[in-house]
Amino acid sequence: MKSGRTTTQEFDAVVIGAGFGGLGMLRKLRDELGMSVRIYETGDGVGGTWHWNRYPGARCDSESYIYCFTFSKELLQDWNWSGKYPEQPEILSYLNHVADRFDLRRNIQFDTKVVSSRYVEETNRWEVETDTGDRVTAKFFITWIGCISTSNVPTMNGLESFEGEWHHTGDWPHDGVDFAGKRVGIIGTGSSGIQAIPVIAEQARSLTVFQRTPQYTIPARHGTIDRKFLEEEVKPNYEKILEKARWSKSGNAVNFSERLALNATAEERKEAYEAGWTEGGHKFLWGSFKDIGKDRRANDTAAEFIRAKIREIVKDPETAEKLLPTDHPLGSKRALIDTDYFETYNRENVELVDIRHSPIQTITPSGIRTEDSEFELDMIVFATGFDAMTGSFFKIDIRGRNNLSLKDKWSEGPKTYLGLQVAGFPNMFMITGPGSPSVLSNMTVSIEQHQEFISDFLDYMRANDIEVAEADPNSEIEWVSHVNKVAESTMYMLADSWYLGANIPGKPRVFMPYAGGVGTYREKCNEIVDKGYEGFILRA
Ligand code: NA7
C-alpha cells in the first residue's frame, strides 16, 4: 500500500475509472441527480484506454463524428475532430476537454487504485479501500474499469534476461519510445499490432513481426475528416444520426446491405467487395452482403476476396502465403481495419516470422529464439492483447452478500443480468459489463446507454423509497443462457478469440459480450424498465 491519506468519507456513489464510462457517469449522477460521487482512477489523468494505449498508430475504428459523448448539444456542435477516425492523442484531448468543460476533475482522485470493495449487509453500503489508504463508503458501487484494459504479457521463457527494452502496447510509456536505429521485434497481429506495425516499420532500423494467426483486415482509408460532410451533413442532423446509431446493430449510423452474396453472381460479388475495399473501413462488411456474417459459404466468398488482395499486394509470394488467414471465418475475430498493413511487408526492413509453425522457444538476452531461428533484437513490443472483460474485475477484491467474491462467482465465466448487475452484489452496477453489447459495438453508444439506464434506475429507486436493487438469480441464469444462445448462431464461435477468453491460458471458454445488437439490447432494457425493472429484486 502506498503511504498517504487515510480518510473515511461517505458518498452516494463510488465509480472506478475516469475513461468515457466514468466521466459521463459522474456528470449524470452529480449534475442531474445531485449525488455525491467520487471517482478513483489509477492513472494520473483522465482517458482510461486512451490514457494507456499510446502506442504508435493507436486510433479508434469507429468514425470520429460518432465516437463521442452526446449528452450536450453544444459539445457536439463545438468539437471539431480532425481525423476520419479519431487518433489516440485527439481522443485524449477530447476527454480532457470534457473533464474541464464540465468541471469533473474535482470529484476524481487520480493515482489511486481501488484494491477492494465489500458490500456490508447491515448498513447496505459498499466499503471501498484504495492503495493510498482511503477507506470510504458508498451506497452505490459502479465500475467503469474498461473491457480491454488489463494487458496480457504472455509468460515467455527468458523475458527477464532480455537486455533490450520491451513494452506492451496497452501500457505504453507516456513520453514515447524511440525506435530510431533499433532492431525491433513485435509479437501479435491483432488490432494493436496491425496499427503499430506500419508506423514502427517507418521509424526502426528493422522490424520483425512474430505472427501466430494471420488476420483479415480491410484498408481504413484513414485521412483528415471531410469538413463539408461534418459541417453540412453531420452537425445539422446530429440528433437523427445519433438516434439511428442507438437503434442499430453496431452503434453506428449505417445502412446494412440487404443483398445476399449467395444470390449474387461472381461478378456482382467482386464488384461489391471491390467497392467496399476501395471505400474502406467496416463498410466492407456491412455494406456488401448481409449473409457474410451468417452463412459460412457466403463468408468464404468475402474471405477469398481478401486473400486474393493479400497475394496481389504482398510482392514476396512466401510472405504473402504466411499472411493468408485460413483457419477462421472473416469477422469471427475482431474485425480489423488498417493503414498500409499488408504493404508494409514489401519494405526491405520488415520480416514476417510464422510462429504457428516455428513457435517462440525462449527470449534470450539479445533477442528471440524460435524453433528454427534466432533473431537479434534491441526491443520487443508485445501487441498481445488483454485479459478482456473480466481481468480488470479480478484485480480488485470485490465481495458481495455473504462475503461472496466476484472471482469465485465468475470462476466458470462471467454471470450477469444484462451486463449491468450480478446477483449477490446489491447496488453494484457495471458500465458495459460482460453480457452487454459493449466490445461488439461502437463503445460510446453502449456506454451512454448504460449511463442513462443506471442513472434512471437510481432516480427511480430514490423516488420509490427503494434502498436495494439486485439482479434476481433466475433472471441472471436466463440472461446468461440467452447471451450464449445468441452467440451460438454467430461466426464468433468459430475462432479462438479474446471474446471467448481463448487468449488467456486457463480462462473458461465462454462468449462474454452480447451479440444480439445494440438496438435489440436497448429495446430489451426499455421493456424491463417499463415493467418496473423486471428481473431486479427491489427492496425498501
Ligand atoms: P488482440 O486482438 O487480442 O491481439 C493479440 C495478438 O497477439 C493476436 O495476434 C494474438 O494471436 C497474439 N498473441 C497473444 N498471445 C500470444 C502469445 N502467447 N504468443 C504469440 N502471439 C500471441 O489484442 P489487441 O491489443 O490487438 O486488440 C485488443 C482490442 O483492443 C481490439 O480487438 C479492439 O477492440 C481494441 P492469436 O490471434 O491469439 O493467435
Coordinates of C-alpha atoms and ligand atoms in Angstrom, one line a residue:
M1 CA 0.0 0.0 0.0
K2 CA 1.3 3.5 -0.9
S3 CA 1.7 5.8 2.1
G4 CA -0.7 8.6 2.2
R5 CA -4.0 9.7 3.4
T6 CA -6.4 7.7 5.4
T7 CA -9.9 9.1 5.3
T8 CA -13.3 7.7 6.0
Q9 CA -15.7 9.5 3.8
E10 CA -19.2 8.7 2.7
F11 CA -20.5 9.1 -0.9
D12 CA -23.7 8.3 -2.7
A13 CA -21.7 6.6 -5.3
V14 CA -18.1 5.4 -5.9
V15 CA -17.2 5.0 -9.5
I16 CA -14.0 3.3 -10.6
G17 CA -12.3 4.7 -13.7
A18 CA -12.1 8.1 -15.4
G19 CA -12.5 7.0 -19.0
F20 CA -15.6 7.6 -21.2
G21 CA -17.7 5.5 -18.8
G22 CA -16.7 7.1 -15.5
L23 CA -16.7 10.7 -16.7
G24 CA -20.2 10.5 -18.2
M25 CA -21.5 8.6 -15.1
L26 CA -20.0 11.2 -12.8
R27 CA -21.6 14.1 -14.7
K28 CA -25.0 12.4 -14.7
L29 CA -25.1 11.4 -11.1
R30 CA -23.6 14.6 -9.8
D31 CA -25.2 17.2 -12.1
E32 CA -28.6 15.6 -12.9
L33 CA -29.3 13.6 -9.7
G34 CA -27.4 15.8 -7.2
M35 CA -25.5 12.9 -5.8
S36 CA -22.1 13.0 -4.1
V37 CA -19.7 11.0 -6.2
R38 CA -16.0 10.0 -6.1
I39 CA -14.2 8.5 -9.0
Y40 CA -11.0 6.6 -8.3
E41 CA -8.6 6.4 -11.2
T42 CA -5.3 4.5 -11.3
G43 CA -3.7 6.8 -13.9
D44 CA -2.6 10.4 -13.4
G45 CA -5.1 11.7 -15.9
V46 CA -8.5 11.1 -17.5
G47 CA -8.9 8.9 -20.6
G48 CA -8.9 5.3 -19.5
T49 CA -8.0 3.2 -22.5
W50 CA -6.8 6.3 -24.3
H51 CA -4.6 7.2 -21.4
W52 CA -2.7 4.0 -21.5
N53 CA -2.7 2.9 -25.2
R54 CA -0.3 5.4 -26.6
Y55 CA 1.5 3.1 -29.0
P56 CA 2.3 4.5 -32.4
G57 CA -0.7 4.3 -34.8
A58 CA -3.3 3.9 -32.0
R59 CA -6.7 5.1 -33.0
C60 CA -10.4 4.1 -32.8
D61 CA -12.0 2.2 -35.6
S62 CA -15.4 3.9 -35.2
E63 CA -15.6 7.2 -37.2
S64 CA -14.9 10.2 -35.1
Y65 CA -18.2 12.0 -35.5
I66 CA -20.0 9.1 -33.8
Y67 CA -17.3 8.3 -31.2
C68 CA -18.2 10.9 -28.6
F69 CA -20.5 12.0 -25.8
T70 CA -23.9 13.0 -26.9
F71 CA -25.4 14.4 -23.7
S72 CA -24.6 18.0 -24.7
K73 CA -25.8 19.5 -27.9
E74 CA -23.3 22.4 -27.5
L75 CA -20.4 20.0 -27.1
L76 CA -21.5 18.1 -30.2
Q77 CA -21.6 21.3 -32.2
D78 CA -18.4 22.8 -30.8
W79 CA -15.9 20.0 -31.0
N80 CA -14.2 19.5 -34.4
W81 CA -12.5 16.2 -35.0
S82 CA -9.6 16.4 -37.4
G83 CA -9.3 12.7 -38.5
K84 CA -11.8 10.5 -40.2
Y85 CA -11.0 8.0 -37.4
P86 CA -10.1 9.6 -34.1
E87 CA -6.4 9.1 -33.1
Q88 CA -5.4 8.4 -29.6
P89 CA -3.9 11.9 -28.8
E90 CA -7.0 13.6 -30.2
I91 CA -9.4 11.4 -28.1
L92 CA -7.3 12.1 -25.1
S93 CA -7.6 15.9 -25.8
Y94 CA -11.3 15.5 -26.2
L95 CA -11.7 13.7 -22.9
N96 CA -9.6 16.3 -21.1
H97 CA -11.7 19.0 -22.7
V98 CA -14.9 17.3 -21.4
A99 CA -13.4 16.9 -17.9
D100 CA -12.6 20.6 -17.9
R101 CA -15.7 21.9 -19.5
F102 CA -18.0 20.0 -17.1
D103 CA -15.7 20.6 -14.1
L104 CA -15.3 16.9 -13.5
R105 CA -11.8 16.7 -12.0
R106 CA -12.8 17.9 -8.6
N107 CA -14.6 14.6 -8.0
I108 CA -11.8 12.4 -9.3
Q109 CA -8.9 11.1 -7.2
F110 CA -6.1 10.2 -9.6
D111 CA -3.1 7.9 -9.0
T112 CA -5.3 5.8 -6.8
K113 CA -6.2 2.1 -7.3
V114 CA -9.2 0.5 -5.7
V115 CA -7.9 -2.6 -4.0
S116 CA -11.1 -3.9 -2.5
S117 CA -14.8 -3.2 -2.4
R118 CA -17.1 -5.1 0.0
Y119 CA -20.9 -4.9 0.5
V120 CA -21.9 -4.6 4.1
E121 CA -25.4 -6.1 4.6
E122 CA -26.1 -4.3 7.9
T123 CA -25.5 -0.8 6.6
N124 CA -26.4 -1.5 2.9
R125 CA -23.2 0.2 1.9
W126 CA -20.1 -0.6 -0.1
E127 CA -16.8 -0.2 1.8
V128 CA -14.2 0.7 -0.7
E129 CA -10.4 0.6 0.0
T130 CA -7.6 2.0 -2.1
D131 CA -3.9 1.6 -2.3
T132 CA -3.4 5.1 -1.0
G133 CA -5.1 4.2 2.3
D134 CA -8.5 5.7 1.6
R135 CA -11.5 3.8 3.2
V136 CA -14.8 5.2 2.0
T137 CA -18.3 4.0 1.9
A138 CA -20.9 4.4 -0.8
K139 CA -24.5 3.3 -1.3
F140 CA -23.8 2.5 -5.0
F141 CA -20.6 0.9 -6.4
I142 CA -20.2 1.5 -10.1
T143 CA -17.5 0.0 -12.2
W144 CA -16.0 1.5 -15.4
I145 CA -12.8 -0.4 -15.3
G146 CA -12.6 -1.0 -19.0
C147 CA -13.4 -4.1 -21.1
I148 CA -10.0 -4.3 -22.5
S149 CA -7.6 -2.7 -20.1
T150 CA -5.7 -5.5 -18.3
S151 CA -2.6 -6.0 -20.5
N152 CA -1.6 -9.6 -21.3
V153 CA 2.1 -10.1 -21.4
P154 CA 2.3 -13.8 -22.1
T155 CA 4.5 -15.9 -19.9
M156 CA 7.6 -16.5 -22.1
N157 CA 10.8 -18.1 -21.0
G158 CA 13.7 -15.8 -20.6
L159 CA 11.9 -12.4 -20.8
E160 CA 13.6 -11.3 -17.6
S161 CA 17.0 -11.9 -19.2
F162 CA 16.3 -9.7 -22.2
E163 CA 18.8 -6.9 -22.2
G164 CA 16.9 -4.5 -24.5
E165 CA 13.7 -2.6 -23.9
W166 CA 10.3 -4.2 -24.0
H167 CA 6.8 -2.6 -23.9
H168 CA 3.2 -3.7 -24.1
T169 CA 1.0 -1.6 -26.4
G170 CA -1.6 -1.3 -23.7
D171 CA 0.8 0.2 -21.2
W172 CA 2.9 2.4 -23.4
P173 CA 5.5 4.9 -22.0
H174 CA 3.9 8.3 -21.8
D175 CA 6.9 10.1 -23.2
G176 CA 7.1 7.9 -26.2
V177 CA 9.5 5.3 -27.5
D178 CA 12.5 6.0 -29.8
F179 CA 12.8 3.3 -32.5
A180 CA 15.5 5.1 -34.5
G181 CA 18.4 2.7 -35.4
K182 CA 16.8 -0.1 -33.4
R183 CA 16.1 -3.7 -34.4
V184 CA 12.5 -4.2 -33.1
G185 CA 10.5 -7.4 -32.8
I186 CA 6.7 -7.2 -32.4
I187 CA 4.6 -10.1 -31.1
G188 CA 0.9 -10.1 -32.1
T189 CA -1.1 -9.1 -35.1
G190 CA -4.5 -8.1 -33.6
S191 CA -5.9 -4.5 -33.8
S192 CA -3.0 -3.0 -31.9
G193 CA -0.3 -4.9 -33.8
I194 CA -1.7 -4.0 -37.2
Q195 CA -2.0 -0.4 -36.3
A196 CA 1.5 -0.2 -34.8
I197 CA 3.5 -2.3 -37.4
P198 CA 3.4 0.1 -40.3
V199 CA 4.3 3.1 -38.1
I200 CA 7.2 1.3 -36.3
A201 CA 8.5 0.0 -39.6
E202 CA 8.9 3.5 -40.9
Q203 CA 11.0 4.5 -37.8
A204 CA 13.0 1.4 -36.9
R205 CA 16.2 0.0 -38.4
S206 CA 14.4 -3.3 -38.8
L207 CA 11.1 -4.8 -37.7
T208 CA 10.5 -8.5 -37.2
V209 CA 6.8 -9.4 -36.9
F210 CA 6.1 -12.6 -34.9
Q211 CA 2.7 -13.7 -36.1
R212 CA 0.6 -16.5 -34.6
T213 CA -2.6 -16.0 -36.5
P214 CA -2.9 -14.3 -39.9
Q215 CA -5.7 -11.7 -40.0
Y216 CA -8.3 -10.4 -42.3
T217 CA -8.0 -6.6 -42.4
I218 CA -9.5 -4.0 -44.7
P219 CA -7.9 -0.7 -45.6
A220 CA -9.4 2.0 -43.3
R221 CA -8.7 4.8 -45.9
H222 CA -8.0 7.0 -42.9
G223 CA -7.3 10.6 -43.5
T224 CA -8.4 14.1 -42.4
I225 CA -12.1 14.3 -41.8
D226 CA -14.2 15.6 -44.7
R227 CA -15.2 19.0 -43.3
K228 CA -18.0 19.5 -45.7
F229 CA -19.5 16.2 -44.6
L230 CA -19.1 17.2 -40.9
E231 CA -20.5 20.7 -41.3
E232 CA -23.3 20.1 -43.8
E233 CA -24.4 16.5 -43.2
V234 CA -23.4 15.6 -39.6
K235 CA -23.8 18.7 -37.4
P236 CA -27.2 19.9 -38.7
N237 CA -28.5 16.3 -38.4
Y238 CA -26.8 15.1 -35.3
E239 CA -30.0 14.1 -33.4
K240 CA -31.2 11.9 -36.3
I241 CA -27.8 10.3 -36.8
L242 CA -27.4 9.5 -33.1
E243 CA -30.9 8.1 -32.9
K244 CA -30.1 5.8 -35.8
A245 CA -26.9 4.7 -34.1
R246 CA -28.7 4.0 -30.9
W247 CA -31.1 1.6 -32.6
S248 CA -28.6 0.0 -34.9
K249 CA -26.8 -3.3 -34.6
S250 CA -23.3 -2.0 -34.0
G251 CA -23.9 1.5 -32.6
N252 CA -23.1 3.2 -36.0
A253 CA -25.4 5.1 -38.2
V254 CA -25.1 3.0 -41.2
N255 CA -27.4 1.1 -43.6
F256 CA -26.7 -2.6 -43.7
S257 CA -26.9 -4.2 -47.1
E258 CA -30.0 -6.3 -47.7
R259 CA -28.3 -8.3 -50.5
L260 CA -27.2 -11.9 -50.2
A261 CA -23.8 -12.9 -51.5
L262 CA -25.1 -16.4 -52.3
N263 CA -27.8 -14.9 -54.6
A264 CA -25.3 -12.7 -56.4
T265 CA -23.2 -13.7 -59.4
A266 CA -19.4 -13.9 -59.1
E267 CA -19.1 -10.6 -61.0
E268 CA -21.7 -8.9 -58.7
R269 CA -19.8 -10.1 -55.6
K270 CA -16.5 -8.9 -57.0
E271 CA -17.9 -5.5 -57.7
A272 CA -19.4 -5.2 -54.2
Y273 CA -16.2 -6.3 -52.5
E274 CA -14.1 -4.1 -54.7
A275 CA -16.3 -1.1 -53.8
G276 CA -16.0 -1.9 -50.1
W277 CA -12.3 -2.3 -50.3
T278 CA -11.9 1.0 -52.2
E279 CA -14.1 2.9 -49.9
G280 CA -12.5 1.2 -46.9
G281 CA -13.4 0.6 -43.3
H282 CA -16.1 -1.7 -41.8
K283 CA -18.3 -0.8 -44.7
F284 CA -16.7 -3.8 -46.5
L285 CA -18.6 -6.0 -44.0
W286 CA -22.0 -4.2 -43.5
G287 CA -22.2 -2.6 -46.9
S288 CA -21.6 -5.6 -49.1
F289 CA -23.8 -8.6 -48.3
K290 CA -25.8 -9.4 -45.2
D291 CA -25.2 -13.2 -45.3
I292 CA -21.4 -13.0 -44.9
G293 CA -21.9 -12.6 -41.1
K294 CA -24.2 -15.6 -41.0
D295 CA -23.5 -18.2 -43.7
R296 CA -20.1 -19.8 -44.0
R297 CA -20.3 -20.2 -47.7
A298 CA -21.1 -16.5 -48.2
N299 CA -18.4 -15.6 -45.7
D300 CA -15.9 -17.7 -47.8
T301 CA -16.5 -15.5 -50.9
A302 CA -15.5 -12.4 -48.9
A303 CA -12.6 -14.2 -47.2
E304 CA -11.3 -15.4 -50.6
F305 CA -11.5 -11.8 -52.0
I306 CA -9.3 -10.6 -49.1
R307 CA -6.8 -13.4 -49.6
A308 CA -6.6 -12.5 -53.3
K309 CA -5.9 -8.9 -52.3
I310 CA -3.1 -10.0 -49.9
R311 CA -1.5 -12.1 -52.7
E312 CA -1.8 -9.0 -55.0
I313 CA -0.3 -6.5 -52.5
V314 CA 2.5 -8.5 -51.0
K315 CA 5.3 -8.9 -53.5
D316 CA 7.1 -11.9 -52.0
P317 CA 4.9 -14.9 -52.5
E318 CA 6.2 -16.8 -49.5
T319 CA 5.4 -13.8 -47.2
A320 CA 2.0 -13.4 -48.8
E321 CA 1.2 -17.1 -48.2
K322 CA 2.1 -16.7 -44.5
L323 CA -0.2 -13.7 -44.2
L324 CA -3.3 -15.6 -45.6
P325 CA -6.0 -16.1 -42.9
T326 CA -7.5 -19.6 -43.5
D327 CA -8.3 -21.1 -40.1
H328 CA -11.2 -18.9 -39.1
P329 CA -14.1 -17.0 -40.9
L330 CA -14.0 -13.3 -41.7
G331 CA -15.4 -11.4 -38.7
S332 CA -15.2 -14.3 -36.2
K333 CA -12.3 -12.4 -34.5
R334 CA -12.5 -8.7 -34.0
A335 CA -12.9 -7.1 -37.5
L336 CA -9.8 -5.1 -38.3
I337 CA -9.2 -2.0 -40.4
D338 CA -5.7 -0.8 -41.2
T339 CA -3.4 1.7 -42.9
D340 CA -0.8 0.1 -45.2
Y341 CA -0.6 -3.1 -43.2
F342 CA 0.0 -5.6 -46.0
E343 CA 2.0 -3.0 -48.0
T344 CA 4.4 -2.8 -45.0
Y345 CA 5.6 -6.4 -45.8
N346 CA 7.1 -5.0 -49.1
R347 CA 9.6 -2.9 -47.1
E348 CA 13.2 -4.1 -47.1
N349 CA 13.4 -3.7 -43.3
V350 CA 10.4 -5.8 -42.4
E351 CA 10.4 -9.6 -41.9
L352 CA 7.5 -11.9 -41.1
V353 CA 8.0 -14.9 -38.8
D354 CA 5.3 -17.5 -38.6
I355 CA 5.3 -18.7 -35.0
R356 CA 2.4 -21.0 -35.5
H357 CA 4.9 -23.3 -37.4
S358 CA 8.0 -22.4 -35.6
P359 CA 6.9 -21.3 -32.1
I360 CA 8.9 -19.0 -29.9
Q361 CA 11.1 -21.2 -27.6
T362 CA 12.7 -18.5 -25.5
I363 CA 13.5 -14.9 -25.2
T364 CA 17.3 -14.6 -24.9
P365 CA 19.4 -11.6 -23.6
S366 CA 19.8 -10.5 -27.2
G367 CA 16.5 -11.3 -28.8
I368 CA 14.0 -14.1 -29.6
R369 CA 14.7 -17.8 -30.4
T370 CA 12.1 -19.7 -32.3
E371 CA 12.3 -23.4 -33.1
D372 CA 14.3 -22.9 -36.2
S373 CA 15.9 -19.4 -36.0
E374 CA 17.4 -16.8 -33.7
F375 CA 16.6 -13.1 -34.1
E376 CA 18.8 -10.4 -32.7
L377 CA 16.7 -7.5 -31.3
D378 CA 17.1 -4.3 -29.4
M379 CA 13.5 -4.0 -28.5
I380 CA 10.4 -6.2 -28.2
V381 CA 6.9 -4.9 -28.5
F382 CA 4.1 -7.0 -27.0
A383 CA 0.9 -6.4 -29.0
T384 CA -0.5 -9.5 -27.3
G385 CA -3.8 -8.1 -26.1
F386 CA -5.7 -8.1 -22.9
D387 CA -7.3 -10.3 -20.3
A388 CA -10.6 -8.9 -21.6
M389 CA -13.9 -8.3 -19.9
T390 CA -13.2 -10.0 -16.6
G391 CA -9.4 -9.4 -16.0
S392 CA -9.8 -5.9 -14.5
F393 CA -12.6 -7.1 -12.2
F394 CA -10.4 -9.8 -10.8
K395 CA -7.6 -7.3 -9.9
I396 CA -10.0 -5.9 -7.2
D397 CA -11.2 -8.0 -4.3
I398 CA -14.9 -7.4 -4.9
R399 CA -17.2 -9.1 -2.4
G400 CA -21.0 -9.1 -2.3
R401 CA -23.5 -10.6 0.0
N402 CA -22.2 -13.2 2.5
N403 CA -18.6 -12.3 1.6
L404 CA -19.1 -13.9 -1.9
S405 CA -16.1 -12.9 -4.1
L406 CA -16.8 -12.0 -7.7
K407 CA -13.8 -14.0 -8.7
D408 CA -15.4 -17.1 -7.2
K409 CA -18.8 -16.3 -8.6
W410 CA -17.3 -16.0 -12.1
S411 CA -15.0 -18.9 -11.9
E412 CA -16.7 -20.6 -14.8
G413 CA -17.2 -17.4 -16.8
P414 CA -19.0 -14.1 -16.1
K415 CA -22.6 -14.3 -15.0
T416 CA -24.6 -11.1 -15.1
Y417 CA -28.1 -9.8 -15.7
L418 CA -27.9 -7.5 -18.8
G419 CA -24.2 -7.0 -18.2
L420 CA -25.4 -4.4 -15.6
Q421 CA -25.7 -6.3 -12.3
V422 CA -24.6 -9.5 -10.7
A423 CA -26.9 -11.5 -8.4
G424 CA -25.5 -11.4 -4.8
F425 CA -23.9 -7.9 -5.4
P426 CA -26.6 -5.5 -4.4
N427 CA -26.4 -1.9 -5.6
M428 CA -23.3 -2.6 -7.7
F429 CA -23.6 -1.6 -11.3
M430 CA -21.3 -2.3 -14.2
I431 CA -21.0 0.0 -17.2
T432 CA -20.8 -2.3 -20.2
G433 CA -20.1 -5.4 -18.2
P434 CA -19.9 -8.9 -19.7
G435 CA -23.3 -9.8 -21.1
S436 CA -23.9 -6.4 -22.7
P437 CA -23.1 -5.5 -26.4
S438 CA -20.0 -3.4 -25.2
V439 CA -17.0 -4.6 -27.3
L440 CA -19.1 -5.7 -30.2
S441 CA -20.4 -2.1 -30.7
N442 CA -19.3 1.5 -31.0
M443 CA -18.4 1.7 -27.3
T444 CA -19.6 5.3 -26.7
V445 CA -23.1 4.4 -27.7
S446 CA -23.2 1.4 -25.4
I447 CA -21.5 3.3 -22.6
E448 CA -24.1 6.2 -22.8
Q449 CA -27.0 3.7 -22.8
H450 CA -25.7 2.2 -19.6
Q451 CA -25.1 5.6 -18.0
E452 CA -28.7 6.5 -18.8
F453 CA -30.0 3.2 -17.5
I454 CA -28.1 3.3 -14.3
S455 CA -28.9 7.0 -13.6
D456 CA -32.6 6.5 -14.3
F457 CA -32.6 3.4 -12.1
L458 CA -31.1 5.3 -9.2
D459 CA -33.5 8.1 -9.7
Y460 CA -36.4 5.6 -9.7
M461 CA -35.1 4.0 -6.5
R462 CA -35.0 7.3 -4.8
A463 CA -38.5 8.3 -6.0
N464 CA -39.9 5.0 -4.8
D465 CA -38.0 4.7 -1.5
I466 CA -36.1 1.6 -2.7
E467 CA -32.9 1.1 -0.9
V468 CA -31.6 -2.1 -2.5
A469 CA -31.6 -3.2 -6.1
E470 CA -30.1 -6.6 -7.1
A471 CA -30.3 -8.9 -10.0
D472 CA -32.7 -11.8 -9.4
P473 CA -30.6 -15.0 -9.7
N474 CA -33.2 -16.5 -12.0
S475 CA -33.1 -13.6 -14.4
E476 CA -29.3 -13.8 -14.3
I477 CA -29.5 -17.5 -15.3
E478 CA -31.9 -16.7 -18.1
W479 CA -29.9 -13.8 -19.4
V480 CA -26.6 -15.8 -19.4
S481 CA -28.4 -18.6 -21.3
H482 CA -29.8 -16.0 -23.8
V483 CA -26.3 -14.5 -24.3
N484 CA -24.9 -18.0 -25.1
K485 CA -27.8 -18.9 -27.4
V486 CA -27.4 -15.7 -29.4
A487 CA -23.6 -16.2 -29.7
E488 CA -24.1 -19.8 -30.8
S489 CA -25.8 -18.7 -34.0
T490 CA -22.9 -16.4 -35.0
M491 CA -19.5 -16.8 -36.6
Y492 CA -17.9 -15.7 -33.3
M493 CA -17.9 -19.3 -32.1
L494 CA -15.6 -20.4 -34.9
A495 CA -12.4 -18.7 -33.8
D496 CA -10.1 -18.6 -30.8
S497 CA -10.6 -15.0 -29.8
W498 CA -10.5 -12.9 -26.7
Y499 CA -14.3 -12.6 -26.9
L500 CA -14.2 -16.3 -25.8
G501 CA -11.3 -15.8 -23.4
A502 CA -9.2 -18.1 -25.7
N503 CA -6.1 -15.8 -25.5
I504 CA -5.6 -16.4 -21.8
P505 CA -4.4 -19.9 -20.8
G506 CA -6.8 -21.5 -18.3
K507 CA -9.6 -18.9 -18.8
P508 CA -13.0 -20.5 -19.2
R509 CA -14.1 -20.6 -22.8
V510 CA -17.3 -18.6 -22.6
F511 CA -18.5 -16.0 -25.1
M512 CA -18.6 -12.8 -23.0
P513 CA -20.3 -9.9 -24.9
Y514 CA -24.0 -9.9 -26.0
A515 CA -24.1 -10.4 -29.8
G516 CA -27.8 -9.5 -30.3
G517 CA -27.0 -5.9 -31.3
V518 CA -27.2 -2.6 -29.7
G519 CA -30.8 -1.7 -30.8
T520 CA -32.2 -5.1 -29.7
Y521 CA -30.4 -4.8 -26.4
R522 CA -31.8 -1.3 -25.9
E523 CA -35.3 -2.5 -26.6
K524 CA -34.9 -5.3 -24.1
C525 CA -33.7 -2.8 -21.4
N526 CA -36.5 -0.4 -22.1
E527 CA -39.1 -3.2 -21.8
I528 CA -37.6 -4.2 -18.5
V529 CA -37.9 -0.6 -17.2
D530 CA -41.4 -0.4 -18.5
K531 CA -42.3 -3.4 -16.4
G532 CA -40.9 -1.8 -13.2
Y533 CA -37.4 -3.1 -13.5
E534 CA -38.4 -6.6 -14.2
G535 CA -35.7 -9.2 -13.2
F536 CA -34.3 -7.0 -10.5
I537 CA -35.2 -7.6 -6.8
L538 CA -36.1 -4.2 -5.3
R539 CA -36.3 -3.7 -1.5
A540 CA -37.3 -0.8 0.6
Ligands
NA7_1 P1 -5.7 -9.0 -29.6 O1 -6.8 -8.6 -30.6 O2 -6.1 -9.9 -28.5 O3 -4.5 -9.5 -30.4 C1 -3.4 -10.0 -29.7 C2 -2.4 -10.6 -30.7 O4 -1.3 -11.2 -30.0 C3 -3.0 -11.7 -31.6 O5 -2.4 -11.7 -32.8 C4 -2.6 -13.0 -30.8 O6 -2.5 -14.1 -31.6 C5 -1.2 -12.6 -30.3 N1 -0.8 -13.3 -29.2 C6 -1.4 -13.3 -28.0 N2 -0.7 -14.1 -27.1 C7 0.3 -14.6 -27.8 C8 1.3 -15.5 -27.5 N3 1.4 -16.0 -26.3 N4 2.3 -15.8 -28.4 C9 2.1 -15.2 -29.6 N5 1.2 -14.4 -30.0 C10 0.3 -14.1 -29.1 O7 -5.2 -7.6 -28.9 P2 -5.1 -6.2 -29.5 O8 -4.4 -5.4 -28.5 O9 -4.5 -6.2 -30.8 O10 -6.6 -5.7 -29.6 C11 -7.5 -5.8 -28.5 C12 -8.7 -5.0 -28.7 O11 -8.4 -3.6 -28.4 C13 -9.2 -4.9 -30.1 O12 -9.9 -6.0 -30.5 C14 -10.0 -3.7 -30.1 O13 -11.3 -3.9 -29.6 C15 -9.2 -2.8 -29.2 P3 -3.8 -15.1 -31.8 O14 -4.7 -14.3 -32.7 O15 -4.4 -15.2 -30.4 O16 -3.3 -16.3 -32.3

